[in-house]
Every structure is written in C-alpha cells, then in structure tokens.
Amino acid sequence: MQKPRQTTIIDIARALRVSPSTVSRALHNHPSISAATKRAVLEMAEKFDYQPNLLALSLLNKKTGIIGIVVPEITGYFFATVISGVQDMVSSAGYKLLICQSNESFEEEKKLLQDMALLRVDGVLISPTFRTKTFDHFDRLKNAGIPLVIFDRDCPNYKADKVLVDSYDGAYQAVEYLIKTGRQHIAHIAGPIAFPTFKQRLDGYLHAHYDNNIPIRSELIVYSDGFSSDYGVDALEKLMICNKKLDGIFAVNDAVAIGAMRVIREKGYRIPEDISIVGFDDESYAQYYFPSLSTVWQPVYELGMLSAKILLDHFANKEPRESYRYEVLKPELVVRDSSPPLY
Amino acid sequence: MQKPRQTTIIDIARALRVSPSTVSRALHNHPSISAATKRAVLEMAEKFDYQPNLLALSLLNKKTGIIGIVVPEITGYFFATVISGVQDMVSSAGYKLLICQSNESFEEEKKLLQDMALLRVDGVLISPTFRTKTFDHFDRLKNAGIPLVIFDRDCPNYKADKVLVDSYDGAYQAVEYLIKTGRQHIAHIAGPIAFPTFKQRLDGYLHAHYDNNIPIRSELIVYSDGFSSDYGVDALEKLMICNKKLDGIFAVNDAVAIGAMRVIREKGYRIPEDISIVGFDDESYAQYYFPSLSTVWQPVYELGMLSAKILLDHFANKEPRESYRYEVLKPELVVRDSSPPLY
DNA sequence: CTGTTAGCGCATTCAT
DNA sequence: ATGAATGCGCTAACAG
C-alpha cells in the first residue's frame, strides 16, 4: 500500500509562489498578513485538502496532545467506566487518549510505560498491576518530565498523585449493616489479597466485627485466587461442605456474589431470610438480579474524571508542584433485596 | 512543569567526540562500525539513559506504529472485549493502540477520524455510530493512504473491509428454537432499529416465524429507544398491560432480557414454564442469573482479533489490494434454564 | 507585509 | 570506519 504523499505547506507555497512561512502565517491568522494572500492560501489549502502534520508539530513543540492510560484490563465494568470518565475529561481539554492494558503483567506494564515515554505522551494515568512492587519505571517517566497520576490501586510506598476509592470504608459499611440487621455469622469471600483493594475489603470486614464485638471465625473467611463468578461458586461450596453456621455473606465483588447466590439457592436456602448477602461494585446487573443485590457503589466515573483533572492541572501549572495530591473517594452502601432492610 | 531536555544522539556524540551519524549507526548495529566505538556509544547511551524520540522517527519514516480504533462506547462487555482482542493482536505485532469512543455521535466520529489522520496513525478500525450515513470521512482516510476496517456495524452502502457478526442468524436460531419447544406467542423486545444490528435481529425473528408458519402478531413486537435493562422493564410493562397471550420472549440483548425477567417474575409468571425467554450477547452474568439465561453467544474476542489481523495484512502487502475482505462470524445459541430444553 | 534561516531528533545518502 | 550534508513538515526569530 503506497502512501500518497500528503500535501504540505510547501506545496501550497509553491502553487502560490510565496514562502512557506507566509502560508503558515495565513493558516494561523497571524496579525501581519494581507487579507488577499490569506484568502488565496486558505483557498488553496481547501483545494489541496491540506492537513497539518501533527508529528512535525509535536516534534517542534515537544508536546503531543496525547495522554496515556494504563489499566490492568479494560474488559469489565469498573475500568471501562473509569476510562469513560477520563476520556470525557481529557477530550474536553483537547487531548487524545492512548489506552493500554497490562493484563496484570508487570513486564507488560513496564513496556507500556516505556512506549509512552518514547512516544512523548504529555502525561500518564495508571492503575498498577497487583504485582507492581518497584517503581523505577514510574520514576523514569517523572524524570522525563511526564507527570503521572495513580488511580484506584494504591502503591503504599510510592509518592505520587493518587486518586483512590476507600474500599475499607465500603466494606466496613456493608458488614456493619449486616451486623445491625442481626447477623452474627457473616462469611467473607475474599479476593486475592495480593490486591491492596481486596486486602482493604477484608480489613473492613474484620474491623466491623471488632468494633461491634462480634468474634471473628476464621473458618468463615474464604480466600479466592480470582474474582469472577466461578470463584463465588467455589467459595460457597467450601463454606457449605462443613455445614457451618452461616447467616450472612460479604462478597468481595458483585461477580463473586452472584456465583455464591447460585449455590445458596441450589442448596435450598432462602435469600435474604436464611442467608443475606452483600456485594461490591454495583455492576449494571446488580439491581436486576433476583433477588436484587445489595452492594457497595463506587463513584467510578468520577474517579476517572478526577484523575484526569489532576493530570490536566499539571499542564496548567508550569511550576513543579510542591506536594502530591491524595484524593480518596467514598463509596456508598446500596441496600436491595438480598439483605433485609434495617428497621 | 519544565520538561528536562531529553538526551539525544547529539549529546552522546559530543560526549564521545564523534559524529551523530556514528552514534546512530552504533545504536542500530550497522555493519561498518568498529567494535570499540560501538561499545563506547552503547555505554554512554546507557549512562545518559538515552531514549530514541519516536516522533522524530515517525516523521522520518512516515509511520507511527499506532493503530486507531473508534467504538461507539467502551463501557459494556461487547466493545470492551473486542478491544481486548484487537489489543492482543496489534501489540503482538509491535503496534500501539489508540482507543477512542464516539458516544454514538456522528460529529464526534468525524472529529476522531480527523485527529487520527492528523496524527498519521498507520491504520484504523471502526465500528460506526448508528447515525453514520455518509462516508466522506472514511474516504478521506483512505485517500490519505490509511487503511480502514469496519467491524460489527455494517455500512451497507459503503465498500470497505468488514468483519461482522451474523445477528440475523443468531436471532433466527433463538426464535426457531423457541418455536420448536412449542411456543406460539413469542414477543420480541426490539432495540432501536436505526441500528442495523438490531434490525437484523428483528428480521431473524420475523423470518423464523414465516419459515415455521407461525403468524406474526405485531402487538407482540415492542420497539425500544434504547437497550439497557430499563428498556426491558418498560417493554414488558407495555406487553403485560393488554394481558396478551404470551409464552415466549426474544430480547434484543441480555441487559433487556434481565429487565424483562424482573417484571415477569413480579407479575407472578414462572420462567420458563409460563414464559420462556432468550437474550443475546452472553454477558458474563447470563449464566449466573436466576434462572440462568438462554442467550446467543457471539465470538467477540475473535471479532477483534480478526479485524486487527485484516488491518495488519494491509501493512504486509505493499500492493494495494484488489478487493475488500468481507467476513461474517457466526453466533451460537446457548440454551440454559430460562427456556425449556428441546426434547 | 513577506522571505530567509534555523532547528526540533533522527537516519541516510554521499563523501572521505 | 567515520563525518558532513540532507530532509521529514513545520514554526519562530530575524531580516528586509
């Protein structure tokens, strides 16, 4: 496929027997340019279907107008929605968005950031993989003058702008609510605790127990290797095997919750009468599930918007910033039919 | 934020008192270069943490290594999964992916394609908005030598490489199956028929009736303005109001189906005994719904992979291709508990 | 008001 | 084996 050479300002210049600079000025309505030549240039540009070459401009201005975002995966409600928020924010500021997924691979994450540095993106948003424990690849970006904002997944030992959701608080709300409705034997289907987020949800579960003087029964906590619905099925089967006393479940997310609910139903228990259950995420299907699923809603779109906003602020302030932003958004418990109302 | 000037081959050249060309050659292990200088250059490059400037290269080579993809929205299982397939394919070929969403806005779509042209992406994948009826913006890309592949949403009047899913066939399978299980009064909750895809599903519904000699009852077809679960609720309420005879439903997608199921249950009907229902998409939650949802699975990831593959093939063949590719992937009916098994 | 020059970072002739 | 010169497309500083 032979690329037809694009028309450049030089072509227009030649056609009009003027200099390239004149053409450039006409195209940008520079003050000092005669109306006549300007009109002529614009006409010719139109005729040639002239398109400025952004690469040349970027090279010149050291600014590409591209913002990069790296997420562990784009399939799935959470990150897709974050991206949506980011997209809306950056495109309203005239930036383009380069979206990449690391697939939870640290090597891939390094490579992607490297690529972005080479491409000279103007800034980067990143939600690190759960395997990301060293941050040299982040520092390299910063050293190259590319601002970085971390979102959703915290890197406790690393200093940077961060926008997070308080998973601990969401979990605490959910579990305390279960307790307040009279549940004493609440299981937790935990996600892989290598994920700080899932660790926080576990912590929320534990502390809600402490604070309400309910003893923790470690046999009620199931640690899963993943967080899709299948794991909910597995976890429930484990819990059911020993026929443990059980009247409530806090699942690490909605996908796991619906997997668990299937097993509960198959075993003949009623939801929420025998066992009530609360998920996390408020996926689009949660309110349509049967029974509709109580869950913890997170301000996902706002998370994206805010992260992007913070990055954009970097471009506005020419001065390097004195300190890092640290924003924590609050989730909200949404009570539906899978758990009894609080009288 | 002052950008620290990046190190260039010139810096290395100066430090070593050689010419930039020598450095360039050393970096690319050009044949004619002494082992000594090569080593020295590599060492210095390491020391300076030299990063080649992709913009300069792109300008020089007229090739950015970026592939653009435009989708109507990224939130949602379908396009997120397509993107995932595309991503895997293009990144294995060393390309980067620029993902944009048009939000079903034709103006936005035009602007995005324009941006991509200016950025000189090497190729574009696009799933057009349902409002896209003219194709000048596609032609401009082609004229600029940027290959284009259309996926999922057909543009019947436009010649281009296309990768589609046979929605008609999927719908036909679903409805014929309902008929074979003895259903005679099958409603269809249609999506906005401005979408060719949804129109095809409607057609599949109709033809399955014709071919099986079941009369169409137009009052059993509800046309929705959208395709989220809310519309499923609305549609069912409309159907129920007149207390029409009804023993089966083919919903335009799974989201609509679960909205509909909620109403069916609230009205006291049993699924599938009284009313059986089949959706479309096989969303991740479909098999965990209660009752688990019969639906039509689409090869979504493959759709992404294949679309990307076709685009990549363009880069391999230097010759302009003689004809357009036209690939249609087949969906498959997945029978679960929301419809009776076929004896 | 317009033309000339220079340079963004790099690879690639063509010399030496 | 290395250096100098050229140009990718464009803008901005400096001359007229």
XYZ file of C-alpha atoms (C1' of nucleotides) in Angstrom:
718
model
C 0.000 0.000 0.000
C 1.859 3.050 -1.244
C 1.097 6.122 0.790
C 0.261 9.091 -1.358
C 2.490 11.927 -0.241
C 0.484 14.322 1.848
C 0.185 17.931 0.819
C 2.393 20.202 2.883
C 2.582 23.915 3.310
C 5.420 23.825 0.823
C 3.106 22.571 -1.890
C 0.744 25.405 -1.193
C 3.622 27.846 -1.090
C 4.901 26.724 -4.460
C 1.487 26.819 -6.045
C 1.061 30.380 -4.878
C 4.687 31.423 -5.401
C 5.027 32.587 -1.829
C 7.177 31.325 1.007
C 6.198 28.526 3.355
C 6.223 30.901 6.315
C 3.636 33.039 4.628
C 1.445 30.032 4.229
C 1.959 29.070 7.828
C 1.028 32.551 8.954
C -2.063 32.656 6.799
C -3.199 29.342 8.221
C -2.898 30.617 11.766
C -4.331 34.065 11.090
C -1.203 35.766 12.152
C -1.756 39.540 12.529
C 0.655 40.678 9.881
C -0.661 39.147 6.720
C -2.571 40.717 3.879
C -6.176 39.764 3.529
C -5.585 38.917 -0.102
C -2.789 36.397 0.359
C -4.562 34.957 3.318
C -7.632 34.294 1.279
C -5.562 32.804 -1.507
C -3.774 30.473 0.867
C -6.940 29.336 2.565
C -8.475 28.662 -0.807
C -5.527 26.631 -1.977
C -5.392 24.730 1.302
C -9.005 23.840 0.845
C -8.403 22.767 -2.713
C -5.469 20.568 -1.785
C -7.298 19.275 1.278
C -4.324 20.292 3.341
C -3.875 18.619 6.730
C -1.226 19.829 9.139
C 1.173 17.126 10.250
C 0.816 16.669 13.989
C 4.043 14.732 14.181
C 6.034 17.672 12.903
C 4.235 19.933 15.345
C 4.786 17.616 18.243
C 8.445 17.362 17.445
C 8.662 21.110 17.348
C 6.582 21.880 20.411
C 7.689 18.912 22.490
C 4.069 18.240 23.177
C 1.912 15.606 21.593
C -1.521 16.295 22.986
C -1.738 12.642 23.931
C -2.429 11.333 27.392
C -1.716 7.709 28.137
C -3.705 5.492 30.450
C -2.645 2.048 31.602
C -5.184 -0.259 33.204
C -4.861 -3.905 34.234
C -7.776 -4.796 31.961
C -10.458 -2.951 30.046
C -12.982 -5.745 29.976
C -15.215 -5.230 32.932
C -17.420 -2.519 34.231
C -15.006 -0.835 36.594
C -12.128 0.166 34.363
C -14.297 0.675 31.322
C -16.260 3.246 33.258
C -13.165 4.915 34.653
C -11.836 5.230 31.138
C -15.096 6.720 30.071
C -14.730 9.426 32.704
C -11.141 10.061 31.761
C -11.988 10.201 28.088
C -14.687 12.794 28.598
C -12.427 14.955 30.705
C -9.335 14.891 28.541
C -11.110 15.237 25.239
C -12.932 18.295 26.505
C -9.477 19.720 27.106
C -8.408 18.859 23.582
C -6.291 15.847 24.409
C -6.328 12.445 22.865
C -6.248 9.309 24.982
C -3.964 6.350 24.436
C -5.447 3.392 26.282
C -3.429 0.291 27.091
C -3.965 -2.764 29.235
C -1.244 -4.502 31.186
C -3.184 -7.722 31.793
C -1.813 -7.683 35.338
C 1.652 -8.295 33.951
C 4.422 -6.242 35.482
C 6.639 -6.728 32.455
C 3.872 -5.535 30.195
C 3.324 -2.518 32.393
C 6.974 -1.569 32.157
C 6.951 -1.971 28.415
C 3.822 0.113 28.010
C 5.185 2.961 30.092
C 8.390 2.769 28.142
C 6.455 3.043 24.891
C 4.571 6.002 26.203
C 7.771 7.727 27.162
C 9.205 7.158 23.709
C 6.030 8.466 22.153
C 6.401 11.505 24.368
C 2.875 11.486 25.733
C 2.138 14.573 27.787
C 1.022 12.674 30.858
C 0.099 9.246 32.158
C -2.672 7.794 34.276
C -2.021 4.384 35.710
C -3.680 1.733 37.782
C -0.759 -0.579 38.525
C -0.837 -4.340 38.413
C -1.062 -6.054 41.773
C 2.431 -7.344 41.119
C 3.914 -3.873 40.896
C 6.242 -3.546 43.857
C 9.084 -1.487 42.401
C 8.660 1.870 40.815
C 11.714 2.632 38.744
C 9.558 2.669 35.656
C 7.402 5.367 37.245
C 10.440 7.414 38.160
C 11.755 7.276 34.656
C 8.611 8.931 33.417
C 8.824 11.612 36.050
C 12.467 12.214 35.228
C 11.476 12.625 31.629
C 9.127 15.355 32.767
C 5.977 13.327 32.189
C 3.505 13.758 35.029
C 1.924 10.636 36.454
C -1.292 10.037 38.349
C -2.011 6.734 40.041
C -5.644 5.723 40.430
C -7.689 3.026 42.128
C -4.793 0.843 43.159
C -2.516 2.288 45.746
C 1.226 1.883 45.910
C 1.690 2.474 49.615
C 5.424 3.029 49.409
C 5.445 5.337 46.454
C 4.984 9.081 46.375
C 2.800 10.337 43.558
C -0.530 11.938 42.846
C -3.181 9.419 43.741
C -6.917 9.086 43.422
C -8.377 6.144 45.285
C -11.645 4.721 46.494
C -11.941 3.875 50.164
C -12.588 0.167 49.886
C -12.044 -0.276 53.587
C -14.877 2.076 54.340
C -17.195 0.444 51.827
C -16.557 -2.979 53.298
C -16.999 -1.664 56.804
C -20.345 -0.128 55.906
C -21.537 -3.339 54.303
C -20.550 -5.602 57.158
C -21.693 -3.299 59.916
C -25.022 -3.109 58.161
C -25.266 -6.888 58.120
C -24.483 -6.963 61.803
C -27.064 -4.292 62.584
C -29.696 -6.396 60.871
C -28.960 -9.133 63.344
C -26.500 -11.314 61.503
C -23.918 -12.950 63.704
C -22.248 -15.424 61.402
C -21.041 -13.471 58.439
C -18.726 -15.070 55.950
C -16.370 -13.163 53.720
C -15.433 -14.320 50.268
C -12.156 -12.501 49.892
C -10.401 -11.739 46.635
C -6.693 -12.391 46.172
C -5.222 -10.346 48.985
C -2.232 -9.523 46.838
C -4.555 -6.773 45.634
C -4.394 -3.931 48.130
C -8.026 -3.157 47.349
C -9.162 -6.635 48.332
C -6.982 -6.575 51.405
C -8.741 -3.387 52.438
C -12.127 -5.000 51.992
C -11.016 -7.838 54.209
C -9.793 -5.331 56.785
C -13.119 -3.559 56.688
C -14.846 -6.854 57.330
C -12.585 -7.601 60.274
C -12.815 -4.202 61.909
C -16.571 -4.052 61.617
C -16.541 -7.223 63.665
C -14.129 -5.905 66.271
C -15.977 -2.671 66.697
C -19.267 -4.480 67.198
C -17.852 -7.141 69.475
C -18.590 -9.994 67.181
C -15.907 -12.660 67.316
C -14.161 -13.438 64.073
C -14.455 -17.019 62.976
C -11.619 -17.674 60.623
C -13.361 -20.631 59.045
C -15.879 -18.165 57.641
C -13.272 -16.390 55.572
C -12.548 -17.922 52.175
C -9.571 -16.700 50.205
C -10.081 -16.933 46.472
C -7.465 -16.872 43.758
C -9.602 -14.748 41.484
C -12.689 -12.605 41.479
C -15.028 -13.837 38.767
C -18.318 -15.578 39.440
C -16.740 -19.029 39.311
C -14.789 -18.214 42.422
C -18.002 -17.345 44.185
C -19.325 -20.778 43.374
C -16.176 -22.476 44.650
C -16.083 -20.424 47.801
C -19.665 -21.198 48.713
C -19.178 -24.866 48.117
C -16.245 -24.800 50.510
C -18.314 -22.994 53.120
C -21.242 -25.336 52.726
C -19.284 -28.541 52.965
C -18.701 -28.237 56.690
C -22.272 -27.135 57.234
C -21.098 -24.186 59.233
C -23.484 -21.856 60.913
C -23.859 -19.012 58.457
C -26.423 -16.253 58.073
C -24.698 -13.567 56.080
C -22.102 -13.118 53.369
C -19.996 -10.193 52.332
C -18.572 -10.902 48.891
C -15.533 -9.119 47.570
C -17.477 -8.022 44.499
C -20.756 -8.497 42.667
C -19.474 -11.122 40.259
C -18.439 -13.338 43.149
C -21.702 -12.584 44.908
C -23.878 -13.880 42.085
C -21.793 -17.005 41.819
C -22.327 -17.537 45.532
C -26.041 -16.861 45.301
C -26.495 -19.610 42.771
C -25.056 -22.161 45.198
C -27.066 -20.826 48.116
C -30.226 -21.272 46.123
C -29.278 -24.708 44.902
C -28.702 -25.820 48.465
C -32.218 -24.721 49.286
C -31.515 -21.680 51.411
C -33.556 -18.527 51.079
C -32.063 -15.111 50.385
C -32.195 -13.000 52.464
C -34.188 -14.876 55.106
C -31.672 -17.635 55.751
C -28.600 -16.001 54.369
C -28.267 -12.385 53.369
C -25.568 -11.234 51.024
C -23.898 -8.004 50.027
C -21.572 -7.483 47.077
C -19.293 -4.693 45.936
C -19.194 -2.563 42.754
C -22.846 -2.089 41.895
C -22.475 -3.618 38.487
C -25.166 -2.749 35.983
C -26.918 -6.045 36.538
C -26.961 -5.899 40.342
C -30.329 -4.214 40.618
C -31.890 -6.621 38.133
C -30.630 -9.776 39.704
C -33.091 -11.954 41.593
C -33.234 -11.106 44.329
C -31.773 -7.727 43.561
C -28.306 -7.478 45.011
C -27.307 -5.227 47.888
C -23.902 -3.882 47.139
C -21.411 -1.060 47.558
C -21.479 1.587 44.895
C -18.270 3.334 43.931
C -18.025 6.705 42.200
C -16.277 5.163 39.245
C -16.943 7.721 36.565
C -15.981 10.485 38.985
C -12.807 8.601 39.765
C -11.884 8.820 36.108
C -12.841 12.465 35.786
C -10.923 13.498 38.885
C -7.802 11.564 37.982
C -7.782 13.180 34.572
C -8.451 16.584 36.080
C -5.454 16.306 38.356
C -3.270 15.376 35.442
C -4.550 18.290 33.390
C -3.781 20.627 36.288
C -0.153 19.674 35.886
C -0.120 21.125 32.415
C -1.661 24.369 33.575
C 0.852 24.986 36.377
C 4.191 25.452 34.792
C 5.879 25.276 38.172
C 6.614 21.831 39.510
C 4.150 21.205 42.263
C 5.221 21.367 45.854
C 3.326 18.321 47.059
C 1.315 15.402 45.809
C -2.431 15.251 45.573
C -4.065 12.451 47.502
C -7.773 12.045 46.946
C -9.916 9.333 48.440
C -13.460 8.949 47.186
C -16.161 7.471 49.373
C -18.267 4.514 48.278
C -21.881 4.095 49.334
C -23.851 1.112 50.506
C -26.896 0.356 48.364
C -29.418 -1.819 50.142
C -31.604 -4.020 47.988
C -33.426 -7.309 48.389
C -30.546 -9.674 49.008
C -30.280 -8.350 52.536
C -33.063 -7.432 54.946
C -33.904 -3.752 55.411
C -32.776 -2.093 58.617
C -35.818 -1.383 60.758
C 6.278 21.870 34.820
C 9.516 22.401 32.979
C 10.435 19.483 30.833
C 14.042 18.486 31.228
C 15.537 18.332 27.762
C 15.860 14.733 26.723
C 19.234 13.325 25.803
C 19.672 12.971 22.073
C 22.190 11.222 19.938
C 23.903 14.581 19.613
C 24.631 14.671 23.331
C 26.176 11.256 23.103
C 28.105 12.276 20.020
C 29.538 15.330 21.737
C 30.456 13.452 24.856
C 32.356 10.939 22.768
C 33.688 13.454 20.229
C 32.249 11.529 17.346
C 29.554 12.452 14.850
C 25.861 11.888 15.378
C 25.784 9.503 12.456
C 28.322 7.298 14.151
C 26.171 7.177 17.229
C 23.117 6.354 15.157
C 24.968 3.541 13.472
C 26.262 2.144 16.718
C 22.789 2.107 18.153
C 21.456 0.124 15.226
C 24.421 -2.201 14.944
C 25.198 -1.069 11.499
C 27.741 -3.403 9.822
C 30.510 -0.898 9.324
C 31.307 0.261 12.807
C 34.267 -0.604 14.982
C 33.552 -2.725 17.976
C 35.329 -0.225 20.171
C 33.268 2.841 19.287
C 30.134 0.790 19.335
C 30.819 -0.304 22.863
C 31.628 3.233 23.887
C 28.414 4.573 22.404
C 26.280 1.904 23.992
C 27.902 2.604 27.314
C 27.297 6.304 27.057
C 23.730 5.766 25.921
C 23.176 3.636 28.980
C 24.757 6.240 31.205
C 22.628 9.040 29.782
C 19.547 6.840 29.792
C 19.103 7.660 26.152
C 15.644 7.172 24.666
C 15.090 7.486 20.934
C 12.437 10.007 20.004
C 9.611 8.199 18.285
C 8.178 11.416 16.943
C 11.316 12.159 15.004
C 11.344 8.629 13.702
C 7.714 8.718 12.735
C 8.231 11.950 10.890
C 11.137 10.438 9.069
C 9.607 7.065 8.294
C 6.057 8.271 7.740
C 4.927 5.528 10.042
C 3.888 5.901 13.641
C 3.319 2.338 14.752
C -0.066 3.433 16.082
C -3.359 1.876 15.135
C -6.528 3.746 15.938
C -9.813 2.193 16.949
C -13.112 4.045 17.208
C -16.016 2.460 19.028
C -19.396 3.897 19.955
C -18.700 3.207 23.623
C -16.184 1.251 25.637
C -18.363 0.698 28.674
C -20.031 -2.605 28.169
C -18.974 -6.131 27.607
C -19.163 -6.217 23.852
C -16.793 -3.489 22.773
C -14.506 -3.909 25.738
C -13.957 -7.491 24.679
C -13.483 -6.607 21.039
C -10.860 -4.098 22.068
C -9.186 -6.741 24.133
C -8.891 -8.952 21.084
C -7.616 -6.108 18.963
C -5.126 -5.088 21.595
C -3.660 -8.556 21.856
C -3.317 -8.857 18.110
C -1.791 -5.487 17.365
C 0.571 -5.419 20.300
C 1.930 -8.803 19.326
C 2.771 -7.158 16.022
C 4.510 -4.300 17.787
C 1.813 -1.697 17.302
C 0.271 0.608 19.828
C -3.467 1.097 20.026
C -5.220 4.448 20.235
C -8.722 3.824 21.530
C -11.482 6.402 21.196
C -15.213 6.412 21.732
C -17.669 8.334 19.608
C -20.563 8.082 22.060
C -22.820 7.425 19.077
C -22.202 10.959 17.877
C -21.534 11.361 14.184
C -19.783 14.686 14.703
C -17.529 13.116 17.293
C -16.773 10.260 14.961
C -15.732 12.660 12.231
C -13.550 14.605 14.618
C -11.871 11.482 15.932
C -11.058 10.193 12.484
C -9.760 13.609 11.578
C -7.500 13.573 14.634
C -6.239 10.163 13.721
C -5.442 11.299 10.217
C -3.519 14.281 11.559
C -1.662 12.032 13.939
C -0.831 9.851 10.974
C -1.902 6.573 12.527
C -0.972 3.603 10.365
C -4.471 2.196 10.197
C -7.943 2.486 11.672
C -10.559 0.083 12.951
C -14.032 1.485 13.297
C -17.466 0.485 14.435
C -19.541 3.399 13.152
C -22.294 5.142 15.060
C -25.807 4.196 14.058
C -26.167 7.714 12.718
C -23.345 7.314 10.244
C -24.973 7.507 6.813
C -22.328 9.367 4.821
C -18.783 8.227 4.439
C -16.695 11.143 3.264
C -14.721 10.967 6.472
C -13.874 7.354 5.717
C -12.803 8.233 2.206
C -10.508 10.952 3.436
C -8.612 8.399 5.458
C -8.335 6.076 2.521
C -7.172 8.910 0.311
C -4.509 9.684 2.860
C -3.348 6.109 2.466
C -4.633 4.986 5.842
C -6.290 1.574 5.618
C -9.644 1.169 7.291
C -11.501 -1.860 8.615
C -15.139 -1.658 9.646
C -16.320 -4.085 12.299
C -19.562 -5.163 13.932
C -21.730 -2.452 12.452
C -22.244 -2.667 8.761
C -22.477 0.245 6.379
C -24.466 -1.430 3.633
C -23.721 1.204 1.019
C -20.045 1.526 1.632
C -17.213 -0.535 0.233
C -14.515 -1.407 2.729
C -13.007 -4.302 4.589
C -15.615 -5.542 7.002
C -15.849 -8.023 9.835
C -19.352 -8.625 11.088
C -21.392 -10.979 13.216
C -24.462 -12.533 11.690
C -27.086 -11.151 14.024
C -29.847 -12.287 11.720
C -28.712 -15.857 12.055
C -28.401 -15.636 15.823
C -31.895 -14.256 16.151
C -33.255 -16.846 13.789
C -31.672 -19.649 15.804
C -33.078 -18.280 19.036
C -36.619 -17.828 17.778
C -36.769 -21.058 15.859
C -35.641 -22.811 18.991
C -38.451 -21.206 20.962
C -40.903 -22.332 18.318
C -39.555 -25.872 18.348
C -40.127 -26.037 22.070
C -43.766 -25.369 21.426
C -44.042 -21.624 21.906
C -46.602 -19.991 19.677
C -46.842 -16.480 21.050
C -43.376 -15.106 21.059
C -42.797 -11.447 21.727
C -39.756 -9.540 20.564
C -38.298 -6.659 22.510
C -36.523 -4.892 19.696
C -33.730 -2.406 20.063
C -33.712 0.888 18.188
C -33.985 -0.305 14.616
C -31.783 2.558 13.490
C -29.056 0.093 14.437
C -28.569 -2.308 11.538
C -27.654 -4.984 14.044
C -30.953 -4.685 15.852
C -32.835 -4.525 12.623
C -31.227 -7.822 11.667
C -32.326 -9.394 14.928
C -35.844 -8.285 14.237
C -35.619 -9.752 10.743
C -34.381 -13.017 12.169
C -37.361 -13.065 14.496
C -39.752 -12.420 11.626
C -38.293 -14.957 9.239
C -38.190 -17.698 11.821
C -41.927 -17.147 12.109
C -42.526 -17.183 8.377
C -40.486 -20.293 7.831
C -42.333 -22.132 10.567
C -45.753 -20.920 9.568
C -46.416 -19.023 12.739
C -48.364 -15.844 12.108
C -46.707 -12.628 13.226
C -48.682 -10.648 15.743
C -47.460 -7.127 15.526
C -48.716 -6.300 19.001
C -46.073 -8.680 20.328
C -43.237 -6.574 18.951
C -42.111 -3.728 21.177
C -39.735 -1.148 19.772
C -37.460 0.344 22.401
C -35.474 3.543 22.218
C -32.510 2.028 23.974
C -31.051 -1.265 25.015
C -30.294 -1.168 28.712
C -32.213 -3.133 31.334
C -34.614 -0.259 31.974
C -35.976 -0.638 28.487
C -36.640 -4.288 29.170
C -38.761 -3.291 32.142
C -40.700 -0.738 30.113
C -41.252 -3.126 27.241
C -42.607 -5.866 29.461
C -44.928 -3.489 31.204
C -46.320 -2.478 27.837
C -46.797 -6.089 26.852
C -48.426 -7.026 30.130
C -50.886 -4.156 30.185
C -53.081 -5.649 27.496
C -52.785 -9.058 29.039
C -51.882 -10.509 25.707
C -51.370 -14.156 25.201
C -47.637 -14.630 25.530
C -45.462 -17.663 26.155
C -42.052 -16.681 24.909
C -39.778 -13.663 24.545
C -36.813 -12.971 22.373
C -34.995 -9.953 23.778
C -32.623 -7.896 21.692
C -29.884 -8.417 24.262
C -29.197 -9.786 27.728
C -29.498 -6.462 29.515
C -33.007 -6.002 28.187
C -33.784 -9.617 28.975
C -32.979 -9.330 32.669
C -35.053 -6.172 32.918
C -37.926 -8.072 31.358
C -37.444 -11.055 33.630
C -37.860 -8.933 36.701
C -41.306 -7.801 35.528
C -42.324 -11.295 34.528
C -41.479 -12.518 37.985
C -43.217 -9.627 39.703
C -46.361 -10.362 37.776
C -46.262 -13.883 39.107
C -45.359 -15.781 35.958
C -42.895 -18.613 36.033
C -39.808 -18.780 33.843
C -39.614 -20.850 31.730
C -42.862 -22.707 32.393
C -45.228 -19.843 31.633
C -42.932 -17.648 29.638
C -39.568 -18.621 28.303
C -37.015 -16.033 27.336
C -33.862 -15.825 25.278
C -31.415 -12.941 25.210
C -28.445 -12.014 23.072
C -24.731 -11.441 23.849
C -23.999 -13.993 26.551
C -22.858 -11.388 29.011
C -20.709 -12.631 31.833
C -23.622 -12.664 34.251
C -26.042 -14.559 31.974
C -25.133 -17.991 33.262
C -25.384 -16.876 36.872
C -28.710 -15.187 36.607
C -31.699 -16.888 38.165
C -32.898 -18.669 36.265
C -29.787 -18.797 34.139
C -30.378 -17.008 30.888
C -30.554 -18.672 27.495
C -28.872 -16.403 25.029
C -26.910 -16.057 21.820
C -23.165 -16.088 22.162
C -21.054 -14.048 19.772
C -17.368 -14.634 19.009
C -16.482 -11.197 20.314
C -12.825 -11.641 21.086
C -12.323 -13.355 17.744
C -14.086 -10.467 16.076
C -11.455 -8.149 17.492
C -8.563 -10.404 16.608
C -9.745 -10.927 13.052
C -10.427 -7.253 12.411
C -6.976 -6.371 13.624
C -5.454 -9.176 11.582
C -7.027 -7.882 8.404
C -5.679 -4.435 9.104
C -2.210 -5.776 9.770
C -2.340 -7.672 6.486
C -2.598 -4.321 4.754
C 0.778 -3.336 6.088
C 2.374 -6.547 4.910
C 1.113 -6.316 1.326
C 2.683 -3.278 -0.180
C 0.434 -3.545 -3.204
C -2.994 -2.024 -2.900
C -5.422 -4.877 -2.545
C -7.629 -5.844 -5.413
C -10.806 -6.396 -3.411
C -12.287 -5.939 0.024
C -12.430 -8.562 2.723
C -15.882 -9.384 3.980
C -16.006 -11.713 6.943
C -19.132 -12.757 8.767
C -18.777 -14.632 12.033
C -21.442 -16.994 13.265
C -23.061 -16.680 16.672
C -24.265 -19.672 18.660
C -27.361 -20.302 20.682
C -26.678 -21.204 24.314
C -29.596 -22.929 25.962
C -29.922 -22.500 29.718
C -32.750 -22.519 32.228
C -34.776 -19.537 31.064
C -36.096 -21.613 28.203
C -37.126 -25.262 28.236
C -34.739 -27.841 26.788
C -35.568 -29.282 23.400
C -36.634 -32.875 23.847
C 3.637 42.502 4.923
C 6.815 38.790 3.330
C 11.092 35.930 2.653
C 15.223 33.595 4.703
C 17.275 30.869 8.187
C 17.454 27.672 11.632
C 16.266 23.781 14.196
C 13.058 20.032 16.584
C 15.771 14.409 16.572
C 16.928 11.234 13.635
C 18.572 8.035 9.620
C 20.522 8.016 5.340
C 22.854 9.223 1.420
C 27.373 10.632 -0.131
C 31.847 11.584 0.667
C 36.435 10.664 2.868
C 35.157 3.100 9.737
C 33.629 7.729 10.209
C 31.969 12.600 9.111
C 29.201 16.081 6.625
C 25.154 17.077 4.409
C 20.253 16.473 3.589
C 15.478 16.349 4.643
C 10.967 14.566 7.126
C 6.963 19.168 7.992
C 6.590 22.846 10.479
C 7.104 27.436 13.162
C 9.551 31.277 15.006
C 13.213 34.561 15.101
C 15.266 37.665 12.357
C 15.638 40.367 8.171
C 14.171 43.010 4.927
